[in-house]
CSV table of C-alpha atoms in Angstrom, one decimal:
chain,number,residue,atom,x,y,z
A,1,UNK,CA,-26.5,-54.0,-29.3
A,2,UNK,CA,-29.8,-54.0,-26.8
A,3,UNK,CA,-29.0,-53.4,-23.1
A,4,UNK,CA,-30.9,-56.6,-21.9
A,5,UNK,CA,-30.0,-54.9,-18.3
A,6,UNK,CA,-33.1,-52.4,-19.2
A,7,UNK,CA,-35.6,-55.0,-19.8
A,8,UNK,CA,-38.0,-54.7,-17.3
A,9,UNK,CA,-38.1,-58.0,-15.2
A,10,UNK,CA,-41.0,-60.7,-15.4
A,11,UNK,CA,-43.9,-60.1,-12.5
A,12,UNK,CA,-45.6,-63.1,-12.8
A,13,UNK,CA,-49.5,-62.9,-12.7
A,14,UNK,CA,-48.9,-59.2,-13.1
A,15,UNK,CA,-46.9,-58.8,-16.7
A,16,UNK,CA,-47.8,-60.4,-19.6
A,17,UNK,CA,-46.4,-61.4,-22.7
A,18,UNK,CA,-47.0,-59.0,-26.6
A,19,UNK,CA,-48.4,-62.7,-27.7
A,20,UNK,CA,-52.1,-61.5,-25.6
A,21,UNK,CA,-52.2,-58.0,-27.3
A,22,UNK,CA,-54.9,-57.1,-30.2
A,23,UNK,CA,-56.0,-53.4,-31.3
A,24,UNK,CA,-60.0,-53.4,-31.3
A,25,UNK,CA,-60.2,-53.0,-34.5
A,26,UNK,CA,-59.2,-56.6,-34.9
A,27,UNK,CA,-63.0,-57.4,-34.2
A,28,UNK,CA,-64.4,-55.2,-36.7
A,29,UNK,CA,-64.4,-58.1,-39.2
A,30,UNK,CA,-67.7,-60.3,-40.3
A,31,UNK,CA,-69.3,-62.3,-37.6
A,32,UNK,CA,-67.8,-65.4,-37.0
A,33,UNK,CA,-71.3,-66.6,-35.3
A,34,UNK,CA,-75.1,-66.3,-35.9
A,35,UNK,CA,-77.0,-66.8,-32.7
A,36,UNK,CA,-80.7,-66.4,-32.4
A,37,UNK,CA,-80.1,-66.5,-28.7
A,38,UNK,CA,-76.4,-66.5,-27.1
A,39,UNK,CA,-75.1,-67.5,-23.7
A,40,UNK,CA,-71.8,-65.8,-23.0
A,41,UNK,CA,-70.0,-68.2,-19.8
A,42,UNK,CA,-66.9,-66.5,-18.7
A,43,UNK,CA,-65.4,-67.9,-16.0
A,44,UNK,CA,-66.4,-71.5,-15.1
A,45,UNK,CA,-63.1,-72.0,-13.6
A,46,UNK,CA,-63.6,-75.9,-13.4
A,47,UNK,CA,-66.6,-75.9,-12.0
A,48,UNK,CA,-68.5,-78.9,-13.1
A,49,UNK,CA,-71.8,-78.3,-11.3
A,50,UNK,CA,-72.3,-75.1,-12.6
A,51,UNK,CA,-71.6,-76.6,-16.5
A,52,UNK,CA,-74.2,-78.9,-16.2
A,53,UNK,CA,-76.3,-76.2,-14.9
A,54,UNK,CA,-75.7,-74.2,-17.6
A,55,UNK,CA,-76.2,-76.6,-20.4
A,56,UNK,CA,-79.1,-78.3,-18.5
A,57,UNK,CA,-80.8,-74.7,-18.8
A,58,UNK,CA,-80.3,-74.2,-22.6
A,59,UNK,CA,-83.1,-76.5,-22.8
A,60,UNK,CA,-85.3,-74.0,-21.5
A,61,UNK,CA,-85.4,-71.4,-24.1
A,62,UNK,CA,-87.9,-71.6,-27.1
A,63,UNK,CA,-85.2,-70.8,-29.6
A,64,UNK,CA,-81.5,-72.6,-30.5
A,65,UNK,CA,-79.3,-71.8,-27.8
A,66,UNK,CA,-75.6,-70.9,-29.1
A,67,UNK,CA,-73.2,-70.9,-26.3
A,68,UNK,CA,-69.5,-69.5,-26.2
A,69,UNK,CA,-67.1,-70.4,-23.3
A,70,UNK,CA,-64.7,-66.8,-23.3
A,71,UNK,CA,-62.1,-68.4,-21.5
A,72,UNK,CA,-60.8,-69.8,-18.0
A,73,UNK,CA,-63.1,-72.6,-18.1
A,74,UNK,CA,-60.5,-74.2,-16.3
A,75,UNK,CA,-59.0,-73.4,-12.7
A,76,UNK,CA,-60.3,-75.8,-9.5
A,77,UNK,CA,-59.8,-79.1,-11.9
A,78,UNK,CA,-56.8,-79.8,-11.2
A,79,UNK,CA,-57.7,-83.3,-10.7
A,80,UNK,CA,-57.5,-85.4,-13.9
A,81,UNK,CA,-60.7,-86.3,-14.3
A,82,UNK,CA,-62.2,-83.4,-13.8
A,83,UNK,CA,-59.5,-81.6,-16.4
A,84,UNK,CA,-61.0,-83.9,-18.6
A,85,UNK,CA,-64.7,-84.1,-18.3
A,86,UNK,CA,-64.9,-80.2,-18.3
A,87,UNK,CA,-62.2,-79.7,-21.3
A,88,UNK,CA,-64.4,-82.6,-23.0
A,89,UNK,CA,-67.7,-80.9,-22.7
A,90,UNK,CA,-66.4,-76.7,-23.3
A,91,UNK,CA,-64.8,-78.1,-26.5
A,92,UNK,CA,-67.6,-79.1,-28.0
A,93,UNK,CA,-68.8,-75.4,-28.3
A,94,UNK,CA,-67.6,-72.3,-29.1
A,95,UNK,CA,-64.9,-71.2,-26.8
A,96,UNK,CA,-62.4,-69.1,-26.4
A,97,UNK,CA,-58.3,-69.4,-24.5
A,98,UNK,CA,-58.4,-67.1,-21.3
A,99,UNK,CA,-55.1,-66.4,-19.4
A,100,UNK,CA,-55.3,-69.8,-17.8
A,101,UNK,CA,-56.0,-71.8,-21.2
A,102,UNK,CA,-52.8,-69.6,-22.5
A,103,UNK,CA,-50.9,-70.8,-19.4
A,104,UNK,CA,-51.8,-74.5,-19.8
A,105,UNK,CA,-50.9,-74.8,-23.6
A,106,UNK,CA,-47.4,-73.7,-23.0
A,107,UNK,CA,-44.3,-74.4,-20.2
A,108,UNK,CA,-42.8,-70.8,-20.1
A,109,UNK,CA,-43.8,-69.5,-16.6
A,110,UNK,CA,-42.2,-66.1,-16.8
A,111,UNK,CA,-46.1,-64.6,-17.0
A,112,UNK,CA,-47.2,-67.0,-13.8
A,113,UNK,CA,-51.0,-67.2,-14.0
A,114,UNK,CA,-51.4,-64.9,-16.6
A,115,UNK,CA,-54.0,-62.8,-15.0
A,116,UNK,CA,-52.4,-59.1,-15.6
A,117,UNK,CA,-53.3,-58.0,-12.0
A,118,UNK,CA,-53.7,-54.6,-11.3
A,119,UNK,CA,-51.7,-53.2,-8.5
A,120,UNK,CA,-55.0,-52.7,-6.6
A,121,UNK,CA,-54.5,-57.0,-6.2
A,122,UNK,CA,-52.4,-57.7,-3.4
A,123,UNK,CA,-49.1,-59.8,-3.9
A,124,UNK,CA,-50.2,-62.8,-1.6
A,125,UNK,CA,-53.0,-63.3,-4.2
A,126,UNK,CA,-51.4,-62.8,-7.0
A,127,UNK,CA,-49.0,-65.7,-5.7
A,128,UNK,CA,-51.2,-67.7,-5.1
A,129,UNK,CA,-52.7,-67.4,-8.2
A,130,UNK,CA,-49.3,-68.6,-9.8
A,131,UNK,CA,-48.9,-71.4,-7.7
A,132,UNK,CA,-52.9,-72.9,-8.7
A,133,UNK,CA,-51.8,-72.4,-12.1
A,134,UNK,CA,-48.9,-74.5,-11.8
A,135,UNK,CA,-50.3,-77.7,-10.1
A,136,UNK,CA,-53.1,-77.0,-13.0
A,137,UNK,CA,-50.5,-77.5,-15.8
A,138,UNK,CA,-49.0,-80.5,-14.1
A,139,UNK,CA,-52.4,-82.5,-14.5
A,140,UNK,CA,-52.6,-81.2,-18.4
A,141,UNK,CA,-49.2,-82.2,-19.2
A,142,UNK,CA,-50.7,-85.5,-19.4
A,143,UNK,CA,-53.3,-85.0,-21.9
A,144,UNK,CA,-51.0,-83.4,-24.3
A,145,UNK,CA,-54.2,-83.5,-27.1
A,146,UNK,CA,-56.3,-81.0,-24.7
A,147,UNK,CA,-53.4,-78.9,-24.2
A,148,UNK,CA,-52.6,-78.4,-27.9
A,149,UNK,CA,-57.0,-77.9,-28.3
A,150,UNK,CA,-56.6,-75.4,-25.9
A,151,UNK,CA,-53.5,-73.7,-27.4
A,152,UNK,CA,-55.1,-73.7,-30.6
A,153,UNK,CA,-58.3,-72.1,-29.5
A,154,UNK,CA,-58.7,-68.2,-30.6
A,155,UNK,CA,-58.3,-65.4,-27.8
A,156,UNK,CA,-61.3,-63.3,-29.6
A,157,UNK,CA,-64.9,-63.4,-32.0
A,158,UNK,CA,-67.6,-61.4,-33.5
A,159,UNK,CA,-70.9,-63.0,-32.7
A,160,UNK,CA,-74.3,-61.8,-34.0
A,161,UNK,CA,-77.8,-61.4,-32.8
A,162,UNK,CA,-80.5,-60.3,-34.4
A,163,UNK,CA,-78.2,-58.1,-36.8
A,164,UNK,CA,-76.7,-56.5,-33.3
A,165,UNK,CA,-72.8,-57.2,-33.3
A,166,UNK,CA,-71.3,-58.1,-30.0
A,167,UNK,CA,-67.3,-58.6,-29.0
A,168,UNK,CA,-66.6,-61.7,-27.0
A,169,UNK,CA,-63.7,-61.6,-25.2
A,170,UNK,CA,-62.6,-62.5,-22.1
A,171,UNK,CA,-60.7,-59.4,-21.0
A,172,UNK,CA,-61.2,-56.6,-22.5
A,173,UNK,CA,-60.8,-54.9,-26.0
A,174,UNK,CA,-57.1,-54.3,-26.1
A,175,UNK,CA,-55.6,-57.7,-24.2
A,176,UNK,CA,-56.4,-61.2,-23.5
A,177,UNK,CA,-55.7,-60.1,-20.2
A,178,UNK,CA,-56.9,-56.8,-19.8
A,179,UNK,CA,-59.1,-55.4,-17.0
A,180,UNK,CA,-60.9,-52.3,-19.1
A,181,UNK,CA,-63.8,-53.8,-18.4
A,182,UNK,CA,-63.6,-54.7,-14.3
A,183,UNK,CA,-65.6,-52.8,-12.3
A,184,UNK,CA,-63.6,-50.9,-10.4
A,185,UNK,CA,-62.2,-49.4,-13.5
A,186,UNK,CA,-64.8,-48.9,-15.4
A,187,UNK,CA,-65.9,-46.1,-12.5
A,188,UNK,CA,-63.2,-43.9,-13.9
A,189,UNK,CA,-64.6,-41.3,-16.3
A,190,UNK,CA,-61.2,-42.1,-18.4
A,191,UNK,CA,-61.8,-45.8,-18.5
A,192,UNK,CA,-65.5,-45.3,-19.7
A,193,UNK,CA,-64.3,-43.0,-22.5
A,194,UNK,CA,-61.1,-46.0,-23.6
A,195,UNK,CA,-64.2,-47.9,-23.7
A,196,UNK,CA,-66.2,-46.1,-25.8
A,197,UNK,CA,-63.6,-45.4,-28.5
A,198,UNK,CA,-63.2,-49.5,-28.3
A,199,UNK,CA,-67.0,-49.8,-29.3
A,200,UNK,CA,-66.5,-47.5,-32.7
A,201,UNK,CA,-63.4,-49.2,-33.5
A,202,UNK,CA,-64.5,-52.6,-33.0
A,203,UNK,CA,-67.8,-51.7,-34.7
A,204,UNK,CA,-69.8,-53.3,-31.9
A,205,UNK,CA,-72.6,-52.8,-29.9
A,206,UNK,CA,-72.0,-54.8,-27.3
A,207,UNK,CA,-68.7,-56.2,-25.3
A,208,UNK,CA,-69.6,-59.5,-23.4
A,209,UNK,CA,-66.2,-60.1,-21.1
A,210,UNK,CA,-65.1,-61.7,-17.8
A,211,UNK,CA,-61.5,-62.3,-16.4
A,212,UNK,CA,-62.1,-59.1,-13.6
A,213,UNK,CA,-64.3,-62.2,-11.4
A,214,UNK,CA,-66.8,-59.3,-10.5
A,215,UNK,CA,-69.9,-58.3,-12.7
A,216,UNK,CA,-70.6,-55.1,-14.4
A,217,UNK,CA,-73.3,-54.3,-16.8
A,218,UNK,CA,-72.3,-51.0,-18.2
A,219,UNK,CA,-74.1,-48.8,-20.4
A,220,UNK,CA,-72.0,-46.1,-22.4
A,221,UNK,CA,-74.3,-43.4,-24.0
A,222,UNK,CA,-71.8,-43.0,-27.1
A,223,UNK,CA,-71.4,-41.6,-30.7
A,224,UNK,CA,-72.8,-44.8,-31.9
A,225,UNK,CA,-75.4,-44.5,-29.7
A,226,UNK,CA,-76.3,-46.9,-26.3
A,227,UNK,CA,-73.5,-49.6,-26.2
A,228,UNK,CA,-72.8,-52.1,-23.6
A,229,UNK,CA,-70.4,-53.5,-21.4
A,230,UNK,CA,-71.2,-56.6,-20.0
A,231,UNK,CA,-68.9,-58.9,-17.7
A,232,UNK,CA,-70.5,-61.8,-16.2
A,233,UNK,CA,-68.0,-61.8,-13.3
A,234,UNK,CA,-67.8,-65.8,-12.5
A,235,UNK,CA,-70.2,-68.4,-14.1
A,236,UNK,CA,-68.5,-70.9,-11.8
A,237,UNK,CA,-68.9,-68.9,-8.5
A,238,UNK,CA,-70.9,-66.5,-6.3
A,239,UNK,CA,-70.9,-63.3,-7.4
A,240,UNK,CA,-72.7,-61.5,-4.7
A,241,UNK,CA,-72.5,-61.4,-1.2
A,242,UNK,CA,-74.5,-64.0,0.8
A,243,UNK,CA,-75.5,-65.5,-2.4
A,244,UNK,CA,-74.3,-68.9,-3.9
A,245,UNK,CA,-75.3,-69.0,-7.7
A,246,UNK,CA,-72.6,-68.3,-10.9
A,247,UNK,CA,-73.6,-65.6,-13.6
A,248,UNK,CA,-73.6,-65.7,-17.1
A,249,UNK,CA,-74.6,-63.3,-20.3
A,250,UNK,CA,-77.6,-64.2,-21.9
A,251,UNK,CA,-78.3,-62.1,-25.3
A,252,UNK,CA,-81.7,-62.6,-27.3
A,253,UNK,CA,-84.7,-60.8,-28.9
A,254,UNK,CA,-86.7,-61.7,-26.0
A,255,UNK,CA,-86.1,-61.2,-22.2
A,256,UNK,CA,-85.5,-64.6,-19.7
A,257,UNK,CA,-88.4,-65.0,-16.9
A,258,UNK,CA,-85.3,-65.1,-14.5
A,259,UNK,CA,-82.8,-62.8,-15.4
A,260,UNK,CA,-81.0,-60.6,-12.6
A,261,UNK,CA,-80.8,-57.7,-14.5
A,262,UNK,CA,-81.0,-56.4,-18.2
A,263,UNK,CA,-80.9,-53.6,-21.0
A,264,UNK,CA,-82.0,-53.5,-24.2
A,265,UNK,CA,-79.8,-52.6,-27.2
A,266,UNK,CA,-81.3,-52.0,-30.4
A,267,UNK,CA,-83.3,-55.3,-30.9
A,268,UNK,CA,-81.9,-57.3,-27.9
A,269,UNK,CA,-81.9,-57.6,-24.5
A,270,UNK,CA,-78.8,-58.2,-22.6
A,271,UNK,CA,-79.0,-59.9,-19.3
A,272,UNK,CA,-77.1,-61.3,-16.7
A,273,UNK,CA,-78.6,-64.9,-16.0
A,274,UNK,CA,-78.3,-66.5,-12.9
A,275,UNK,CA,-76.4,-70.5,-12.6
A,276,UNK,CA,-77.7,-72.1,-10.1
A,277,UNK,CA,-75.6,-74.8,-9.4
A,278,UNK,CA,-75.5,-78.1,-6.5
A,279,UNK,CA,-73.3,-76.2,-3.9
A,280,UNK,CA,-73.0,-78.6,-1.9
A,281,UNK,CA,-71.3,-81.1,-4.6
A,282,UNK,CA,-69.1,-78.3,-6.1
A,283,UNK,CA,-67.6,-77.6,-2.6
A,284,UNK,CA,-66.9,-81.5,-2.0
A,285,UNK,CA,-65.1,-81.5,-5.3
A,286,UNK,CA,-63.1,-78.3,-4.3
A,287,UNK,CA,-62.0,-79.4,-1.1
A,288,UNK,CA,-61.0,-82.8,-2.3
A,289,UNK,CA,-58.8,-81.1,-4.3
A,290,UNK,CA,-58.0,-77.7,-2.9
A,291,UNK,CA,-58.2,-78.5,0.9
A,292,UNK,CA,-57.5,-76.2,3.9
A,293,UNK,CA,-53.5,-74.8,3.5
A,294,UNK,CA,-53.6,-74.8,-0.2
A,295,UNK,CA,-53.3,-71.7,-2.6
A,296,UNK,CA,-56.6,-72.3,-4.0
A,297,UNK,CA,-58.3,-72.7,-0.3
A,298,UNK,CA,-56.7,-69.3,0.9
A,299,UNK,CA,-58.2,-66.9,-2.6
A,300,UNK,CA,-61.2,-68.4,-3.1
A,301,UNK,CA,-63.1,-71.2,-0.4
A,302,UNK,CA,-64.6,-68.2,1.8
A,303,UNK,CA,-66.3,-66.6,-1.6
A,304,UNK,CA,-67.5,-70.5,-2.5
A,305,UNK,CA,-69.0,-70.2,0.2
A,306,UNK,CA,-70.6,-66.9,1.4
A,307,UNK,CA,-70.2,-64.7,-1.7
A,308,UNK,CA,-67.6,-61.7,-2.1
A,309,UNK,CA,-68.8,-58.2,-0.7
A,310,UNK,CA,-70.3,-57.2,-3.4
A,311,UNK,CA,-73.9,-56.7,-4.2
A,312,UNK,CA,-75.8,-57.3,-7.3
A,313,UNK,CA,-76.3,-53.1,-7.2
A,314,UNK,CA,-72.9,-52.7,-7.6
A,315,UNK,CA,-72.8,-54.3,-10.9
A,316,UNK,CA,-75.8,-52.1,-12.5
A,317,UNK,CA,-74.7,-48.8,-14.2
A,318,UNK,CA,-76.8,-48.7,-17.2
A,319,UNK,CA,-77.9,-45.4,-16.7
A,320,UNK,CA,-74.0,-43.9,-16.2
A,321,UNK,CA,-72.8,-41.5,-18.9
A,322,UNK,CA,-69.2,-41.3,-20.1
A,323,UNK,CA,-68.9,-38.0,-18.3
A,324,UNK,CA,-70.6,-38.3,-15.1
C-alpha cells in the first residue's frame, strides 16, 4: 500500500501537475503549420491594446501573416468583457493553453497559478500570482463555452517557415510550464547544453517560447548547426526598462524595417518585433480592474508603467557558445 504521508505536498504556483509534461521528442512530428511569415505572441496577458496592435500590424507585411497565440493570453481581464473580447479574437487563430489557460479550464487549485516558479521567485509573488488567477477563473466560470475552448486547446506545435522547423511552446521543451528557456537560466553552461540536446530531439531549428516574462534571443552553436532560442518575454507589457512597448517573434524570409533585434537561421530571420500599444488606455483598463491594494497592482503596475530593469542588451546572446 502507497505511504500517501511521502507525497510531497502541493506548492501552489511553484509545483505542477505530470498532465503539463512532454519529452521533446513529442515535436519531432510533421508541421502542423505552413507560414510564409509567422508572429509568435506569447504573453498578452489580457491586454487588449496591445492585440489590436498586433493584429493591426499584420497588415503591414507584403506576405500572409500566420499568427500563433503560445499561451497566457489571458491574465489582467478579469473583467467579463474583457475575458471575452480577448478570448473571442486569440480563438480565431492558432493558439496555444499556457499555465493560466490550464488553470481556467479546470477548478482543482492544488497547482495555484500554474507558473512553476523557480525558487529565485519570491513567495509574496508567487502568491500573488495565485490569488490573480483565482479572481480570473471566477469571471470564466461564466462562459463555460470559452473555458472548455480553452481546455481543449493543445499545449505544443511544429510550425514551418521556409522549410526551417520551429517549436512553439510556451515554456520550454520539456513542460508547459518550464523555465529552460528564461533568461536567467539559460546563462548556465548546463542549461544551454539541456537546450541543445532539446533542438536534436525535437528536430528543430528554432524554439519560439515565453512564460519566463523577460526576453532572450539565444543562439546555440550545436551539432545541428546554429539553432535558436527565442522568448519574446511579454507581448502585453514592457519588457525593458524605461520603455513601454510589448514584444513579440516575428519569423520570415525577409527582415522587418523595425525589428529590435534579429539572427538569421538557415533561410530566415528571427526577430523580436516591437508592440507598440495605447498605454495610456491599457493602464485605465488595468486599474479599473486591478486598482491600488490588489494582487495584480502589487506584481505588475510599476513594470506597466516604467519597464522592469532589464535592458534590451540583456536579451541578445546570439553570439554565446554552449561552452562559454
Amino acid at each position: 500500500m502507497m505511504d500517501h504521508s511521502l507525497a510531497p505536498e502541493p506548492r501552489p504556483g511553484r509545483n505542477c501537475p505530470l498532465s503539463y509534461r512532454y519529452a521533446p521528442v513529442d515535436l519531432s512530428h510533421a508541421a502542423e503549420l505552413e507560414a510564409r511569415t509567422l508572429f509568435v505572441v506569447g504573453g498578452l496577458y489580457g491586454n487588449g491594446p496591445a492585440l489590436a496592435s498586433i493584429l493591426k500590424r499584420t497588415t503591414g507585411e507584403r506576405e500572409p501573416v500566420t499568427l500563433v497565440f503560445n499561451g497566457d493570453f489571458n491574465w489582467f481581464n478579469a473583467n467579463a468583457a474583457g475575458f471575452v473580447a480577448v478570448n473571442e479574437e486569440v480563438l480565431r487563430h492558432a493558439a496555444l493553453r499556457g499555465n493560466v489557460e490550464t488553470e481556467l479550464a479546470g477548478d482543482d487549485d492544488d497547482a495555484g497559478c500554474g507558473c512553476g516558479y523557480p525558487d529565485f521567485v519570491g513567495d509574496a509573488e508567487v502568491e500573488r500570482s495565485n490569488r490573480i488567477i483565482e479572481r480570473l477563473r471566477e469571471t470564466a466560470r461564466a462562459f463555460p463555452g470559452l473555458r472548455s475552448r480553452l481546455g481543449a486547446l493543445p499545449a505544443r506545435l511544429v510550425a514551418r517557415v521556409r522549410g526551417v522547423r520551429i517549436g512553439v511552446v510556451h515554456g520550454d521543451a520539456e513542460s508547459l510550464a518550464g523555465w529552460g528557456f528564461s533568461q536567467e537560466l539559460l546563462r548556465e553552461r548546463a542549461r544551454r547544453e539541456a537546450a541543445a540536446a532539446w533542438f536534436a530531439a525535437a528536430d528543430v531549428r528554432v524554439f519560439a517560447s515565453s512564460h519566463s516574462c523577460l526576453p532572450v534571443m539565444q543562439a546555440l552553436d550545436t551539432p545541428r548547426g546554429r539553432c535558436v532560442v527565442a522568448n519574446n518575454g511579454a507581448a502585453g507589457m514592457p519588457n525593458f526598462s524605461g520603455l513601454r512597448h510589448g514584444l513579440i517573434t516575428r519569423i520570415s524570409a525577409s527582415p522587418a524595417p523595425d525589428a529590435l533585434y534579429g539572427t538569421t537561421v538557415e533561410s530566415v530571420r528571427v526577430e523580436a518585433l516591437p508592440v507598440a500599444y495605447d498605454h495610456a488606455a491599457f493602464e485605465r483598463e488595468f486599474l479599473a480592474t486591478w486598482p491600488a491594494g490588489s494582487p495584480a497592482h502589487a506584481s505588475y503596475h510599476r513594470r506597466i508603467v516604467a519597464g522592469p530593469s532589464y535592458r534590451s542588451g540583456d536579451a541578445i546572446r546570439l553570439e554565446m557558445p554552449i561552452a562559454a
